[in-house]
XYZ file of C-alpha atoms in Angstrom:
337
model
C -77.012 -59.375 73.600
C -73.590 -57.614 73.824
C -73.537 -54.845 70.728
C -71.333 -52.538 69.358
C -73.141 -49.998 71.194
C -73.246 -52.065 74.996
C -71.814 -49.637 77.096
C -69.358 -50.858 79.843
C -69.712 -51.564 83.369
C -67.010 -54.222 85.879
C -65.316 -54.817 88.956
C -61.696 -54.755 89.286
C -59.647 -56.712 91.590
C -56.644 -59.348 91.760
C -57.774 -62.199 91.985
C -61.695 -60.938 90.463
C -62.804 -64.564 89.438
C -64.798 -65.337 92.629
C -66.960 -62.021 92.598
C -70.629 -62.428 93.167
C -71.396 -58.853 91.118
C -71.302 -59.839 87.811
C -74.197 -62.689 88.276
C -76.520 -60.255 90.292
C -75.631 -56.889 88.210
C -76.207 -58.656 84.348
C -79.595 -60.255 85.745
C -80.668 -56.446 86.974
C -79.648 -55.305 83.151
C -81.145 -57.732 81.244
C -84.578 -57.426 83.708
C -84.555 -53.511 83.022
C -83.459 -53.879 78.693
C -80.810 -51.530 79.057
C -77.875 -51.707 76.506
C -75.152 -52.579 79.310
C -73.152 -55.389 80.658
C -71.154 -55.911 83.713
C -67.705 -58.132 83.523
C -64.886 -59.234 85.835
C -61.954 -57.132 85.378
C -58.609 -58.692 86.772
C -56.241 -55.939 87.065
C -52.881 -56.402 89.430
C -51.771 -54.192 91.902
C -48.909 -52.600 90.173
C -51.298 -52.070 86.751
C -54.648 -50.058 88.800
C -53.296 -46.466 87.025
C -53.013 -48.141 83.826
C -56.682 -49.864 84.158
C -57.793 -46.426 85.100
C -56.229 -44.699 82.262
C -57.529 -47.492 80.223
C -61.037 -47.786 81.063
C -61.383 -43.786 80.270
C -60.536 -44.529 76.947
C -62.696 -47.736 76.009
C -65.632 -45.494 77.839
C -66.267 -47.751 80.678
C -69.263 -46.211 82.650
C -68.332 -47.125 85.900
C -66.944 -50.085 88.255
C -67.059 -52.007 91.569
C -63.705 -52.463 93.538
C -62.489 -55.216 95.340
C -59.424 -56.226 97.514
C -56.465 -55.313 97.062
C -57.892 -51.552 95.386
C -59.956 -49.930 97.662
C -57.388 -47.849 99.612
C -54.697 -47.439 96.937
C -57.153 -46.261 94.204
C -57.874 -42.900 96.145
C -55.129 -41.109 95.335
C -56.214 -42.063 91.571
C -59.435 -40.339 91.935
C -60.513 -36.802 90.628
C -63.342 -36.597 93.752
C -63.834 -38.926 96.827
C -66.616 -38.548 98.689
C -67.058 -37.731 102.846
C -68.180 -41.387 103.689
C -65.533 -42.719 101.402
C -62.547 -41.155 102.472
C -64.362 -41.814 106.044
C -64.529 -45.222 106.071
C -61.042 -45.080 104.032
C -61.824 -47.231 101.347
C -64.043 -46.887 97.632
C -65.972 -49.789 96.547
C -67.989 -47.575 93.728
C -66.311 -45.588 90.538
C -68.119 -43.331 88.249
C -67.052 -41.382 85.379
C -68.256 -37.827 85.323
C -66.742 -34.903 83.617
C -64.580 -34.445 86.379
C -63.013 -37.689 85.625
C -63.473 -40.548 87.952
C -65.521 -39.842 91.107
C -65.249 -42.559 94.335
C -67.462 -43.430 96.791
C -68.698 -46.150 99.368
C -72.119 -47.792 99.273
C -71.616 -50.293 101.610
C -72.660 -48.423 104.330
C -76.384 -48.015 102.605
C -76.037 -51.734 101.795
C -75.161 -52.192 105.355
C -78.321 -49.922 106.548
C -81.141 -51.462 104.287
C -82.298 -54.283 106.296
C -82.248 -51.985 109.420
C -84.338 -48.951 108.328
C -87.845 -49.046 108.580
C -89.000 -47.126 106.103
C -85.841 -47.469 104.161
C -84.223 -44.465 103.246
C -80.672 -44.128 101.397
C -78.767 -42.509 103.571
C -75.948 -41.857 101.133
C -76.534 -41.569 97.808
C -73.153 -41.545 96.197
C -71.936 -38.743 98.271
C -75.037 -36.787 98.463
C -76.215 -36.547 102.067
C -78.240 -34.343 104.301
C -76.145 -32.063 106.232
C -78.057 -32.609 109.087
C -77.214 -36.615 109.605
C -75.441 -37.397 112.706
C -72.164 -38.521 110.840
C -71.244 -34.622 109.763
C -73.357 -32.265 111.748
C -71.113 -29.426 112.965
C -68.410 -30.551 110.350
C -69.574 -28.707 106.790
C -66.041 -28.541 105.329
C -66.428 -32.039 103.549
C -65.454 -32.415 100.570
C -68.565 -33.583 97.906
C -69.129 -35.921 95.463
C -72.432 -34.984 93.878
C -73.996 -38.333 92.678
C -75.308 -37.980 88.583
C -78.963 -38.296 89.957
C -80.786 -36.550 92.527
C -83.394 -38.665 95.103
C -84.212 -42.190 95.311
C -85.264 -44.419 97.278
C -83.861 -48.249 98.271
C -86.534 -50.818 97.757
C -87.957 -52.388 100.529
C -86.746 -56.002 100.857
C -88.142 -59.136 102.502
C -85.909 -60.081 105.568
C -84.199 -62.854 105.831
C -85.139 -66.596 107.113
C -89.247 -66.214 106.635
C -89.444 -64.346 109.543
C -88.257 -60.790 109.721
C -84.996 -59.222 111.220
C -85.794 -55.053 111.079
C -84.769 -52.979 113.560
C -87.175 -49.864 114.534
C -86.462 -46.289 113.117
C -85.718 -44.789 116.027
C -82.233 -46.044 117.386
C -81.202 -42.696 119.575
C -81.505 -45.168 122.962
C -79.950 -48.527 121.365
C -76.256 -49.757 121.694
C -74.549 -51.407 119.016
C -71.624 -54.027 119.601
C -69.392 -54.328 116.716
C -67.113 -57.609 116.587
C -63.536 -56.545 115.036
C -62.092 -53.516 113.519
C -61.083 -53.834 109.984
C -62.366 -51.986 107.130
C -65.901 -53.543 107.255
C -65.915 -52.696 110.558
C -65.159 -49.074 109.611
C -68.734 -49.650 107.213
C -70.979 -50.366 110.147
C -69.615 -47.808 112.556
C -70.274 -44.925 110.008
C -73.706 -46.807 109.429
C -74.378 -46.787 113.273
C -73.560 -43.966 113.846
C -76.480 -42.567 110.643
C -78.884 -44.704 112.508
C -77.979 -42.504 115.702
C -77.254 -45.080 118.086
C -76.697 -43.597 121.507
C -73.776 -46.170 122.059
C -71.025 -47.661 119.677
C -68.657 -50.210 121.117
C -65.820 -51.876 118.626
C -64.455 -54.795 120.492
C -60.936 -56.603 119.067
C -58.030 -58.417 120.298
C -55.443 -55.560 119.682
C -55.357 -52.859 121.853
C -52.657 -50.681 119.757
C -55.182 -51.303 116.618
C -58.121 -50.416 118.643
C -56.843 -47.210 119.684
C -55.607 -46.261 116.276
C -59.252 -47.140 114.959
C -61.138 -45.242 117.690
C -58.101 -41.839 116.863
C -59.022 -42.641 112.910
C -62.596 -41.672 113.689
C -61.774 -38.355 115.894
C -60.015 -36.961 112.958
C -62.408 -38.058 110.227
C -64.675 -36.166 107.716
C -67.570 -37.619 109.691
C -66.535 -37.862 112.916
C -68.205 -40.303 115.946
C -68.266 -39.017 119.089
C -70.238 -41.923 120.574
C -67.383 -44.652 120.019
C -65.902 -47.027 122.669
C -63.520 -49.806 121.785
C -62.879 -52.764 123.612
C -60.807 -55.919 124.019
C -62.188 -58.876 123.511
C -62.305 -60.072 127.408
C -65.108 -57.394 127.706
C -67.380 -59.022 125.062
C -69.660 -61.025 127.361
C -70.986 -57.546 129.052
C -71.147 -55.764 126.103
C -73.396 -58.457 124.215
C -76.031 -58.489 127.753
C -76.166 -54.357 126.914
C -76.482 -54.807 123.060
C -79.576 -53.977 121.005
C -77.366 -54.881 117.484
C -74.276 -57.551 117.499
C -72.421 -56.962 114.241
C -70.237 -59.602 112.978
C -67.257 -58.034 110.636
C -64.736 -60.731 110.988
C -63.716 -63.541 108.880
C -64.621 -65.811 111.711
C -67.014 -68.435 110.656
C -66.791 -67.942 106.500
C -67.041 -71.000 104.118
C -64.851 -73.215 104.358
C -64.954 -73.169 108.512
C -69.037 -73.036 108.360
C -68.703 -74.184 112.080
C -67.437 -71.540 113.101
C -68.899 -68.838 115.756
C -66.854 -65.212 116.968
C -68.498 -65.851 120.016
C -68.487 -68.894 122.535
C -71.802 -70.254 123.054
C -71.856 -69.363 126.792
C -71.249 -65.103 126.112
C -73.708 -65.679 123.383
C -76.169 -66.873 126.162
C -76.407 -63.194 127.799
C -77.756 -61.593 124.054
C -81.462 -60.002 124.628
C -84.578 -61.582 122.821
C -85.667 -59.728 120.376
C -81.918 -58.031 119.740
C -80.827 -58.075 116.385
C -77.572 -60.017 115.227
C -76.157 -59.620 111.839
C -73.366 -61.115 110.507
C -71.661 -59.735 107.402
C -70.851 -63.305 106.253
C -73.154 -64.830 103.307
C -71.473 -68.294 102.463
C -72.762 -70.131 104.651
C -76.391 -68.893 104.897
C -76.876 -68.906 107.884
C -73.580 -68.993 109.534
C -72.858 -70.955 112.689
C -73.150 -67.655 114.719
C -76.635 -66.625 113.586
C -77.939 -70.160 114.353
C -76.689 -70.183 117.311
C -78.440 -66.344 118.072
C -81.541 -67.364 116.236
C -81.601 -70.504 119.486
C -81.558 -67.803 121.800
C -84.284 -65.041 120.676
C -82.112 -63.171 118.849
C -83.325 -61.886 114.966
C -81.018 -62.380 112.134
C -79.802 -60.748 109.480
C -77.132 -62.203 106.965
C -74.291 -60.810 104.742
C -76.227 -61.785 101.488
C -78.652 -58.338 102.182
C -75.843 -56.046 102.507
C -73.700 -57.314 99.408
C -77.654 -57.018 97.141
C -78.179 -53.758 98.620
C -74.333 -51.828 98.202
C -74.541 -53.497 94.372
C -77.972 -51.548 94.161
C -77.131 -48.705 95.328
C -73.623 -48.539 93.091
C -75.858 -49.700 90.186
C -78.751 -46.391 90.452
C -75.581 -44.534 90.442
C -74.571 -46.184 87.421
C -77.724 -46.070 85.090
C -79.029 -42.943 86.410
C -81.727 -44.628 87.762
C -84.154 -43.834 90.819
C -84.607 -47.711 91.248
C -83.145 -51.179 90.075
C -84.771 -54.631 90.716
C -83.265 -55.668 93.906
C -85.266 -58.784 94.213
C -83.924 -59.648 91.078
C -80.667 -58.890 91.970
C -81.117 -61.513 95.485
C -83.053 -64.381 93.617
C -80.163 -64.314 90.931
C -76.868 -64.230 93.942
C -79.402 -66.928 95.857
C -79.281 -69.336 93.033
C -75.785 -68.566 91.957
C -75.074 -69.882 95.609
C -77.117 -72.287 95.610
C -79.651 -71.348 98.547
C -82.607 -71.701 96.243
């Protein structure tokens, strides 16, 4: 029940109505009793200072960003942290006395289902200064999260059958489709798993080479990255131990849909892992079609319960949240259940 004490939590972003948070968010406050609630915020481009303004003075707690906000809000920020201004975009706002702090959790969303155990490896911009993303580089800029520790809960993995990767990555290759800004998620990610080899393949060779520069010059930077056009794919995918999907490429409402052509899918190991970013459909065309061939999946639907986590510990100052909670309530929201 919403009171006159129910403090504030939301996502902003123009439009907001589609946004799976609210659903999986409210079901993890009402499972823990805590006197919150978590609502859609539509706020327009031009209005994001206002909203900011705004939501200090109503004593929102904290909020989720989505498209268009999650570059043009860091100038708006009183702190960003490393992996944030890394990957160049915030998806996760919290108010501290410093005013609003910034960060990214979609790389530990993006990390769950691979870690075995699971460890956070950011936790709201407080890492270990010895991870791979900013050894040697100690002039970051910090974000110090409102709790200290924590662990991510374990989660099943998807399909009934399992799709975990091993903890020790320092001799696997990763093969990243596209180079957007969730492509920018799972290189950082990678690159905290240790992979000995990163390639980024797209269809642009200026963008490519201004993605690969981005990363030479970043907070965190990877030294392991290749990039690639797309006419390399079908040797990179023979050489892959991970195939990440980041494109748009087979999303609802073009469910048929695969990145790859069936016969450069052919050459993927058994036993390699593919994971697509995508959760509507569930599975997508491309992790059917990898599942056929050996391949383990994992689908977008982990990452999305996992960043919201993660975001929500920072929130409630909380060492844990109900993450299956959090998955049964987006699975029946979507109708998988």
């Amino acid at each position: 029940m919403i009171k006159g004490t129910t403090k504030l939590l939301g996502v902003i972003g123009h439009p907001v109505e589609h946004s799976l948070s609210p659903a999986m968010h409210n079901a993890a406050i009402s499972h823990l009793g805590v006197d919150f609630v978590y609502l859609p915020f539509p706020v327009k481009p031009g209005d994001l200072k206002a909203a900011l303004a705004g939501f200090a003075a109503i004593g929102v707690r904290g909020f989720s960003i989505t498209i268009p906000h999650k570059q043009a809000i860091l100038p708006l920020l009183s702190e960003v942290s490393p992996i944030a201004r890394a990957i160049g975009a915030v998806n996760t706002v919290y108010l501290t006395d410093k005013g609003w702090c910034g960060t990214n959790t979609d790389v530990e969303g993006f990390l769950a289902p691979l870690q075995t155990p699971p460890t956070p490896p950011y936790q709201g911009g407080a890492k270990d200064a010895t991870s791979p993303l900013e050894r040697g580089n100690t002039a970051v800029e910090s974000c110090p999260p409102p709790y200290q520790g924590g662990a991510v809960e374990s989660c099943p993995p998807p399909y009934q059958g399992g799709a975990r990767g091993g903890s020790d990555w320092s001799q696997k290759v990763a093969v990243i489709l596209g180079n957007g800004g969730a492509a920018r998620a799972v290189v950082a990610g990678c690159a905290q798993l240790g992979c000995a080899e990163i390639h980024v393949v797209g269809r642009n060779e200026q963008n490519l080479a201004e993605f690969q520069q981005s990363w030479v010059n970043s907070p965190m930077p990877v030294q392991n990255l290749q990039v690639h056009t797309w006419d390399k794919l079908s040797m990179l995918i023979s050489q892959a131990d991970l195939l990440v999907n980041t494109t748009p490429v087979g999303m609802y409402p073009q469910g048929e849909k695969s990145p790859i052509a069936d016969g450069a899918l052919d050459r993927i190991s058994a036993g390699a892992i593919v994971y697509d970013l995508i959760y509507t459909p569930n599975p997508t065309q491309f992790l059917k079609d990898a599942q056929l061939r050996g391949a383990r999946a994992i689908d977008g639907l982990e990452m999305l319960v996992q960043q919201g986590a993660a975001a929500l510990k920072i929130w409630l100052d909380k060492e844990s949240v109900p993450v299956d909670v959090m998955r049964q309530a987006l699975r029946q929201h979507l109708g998988l259940d």
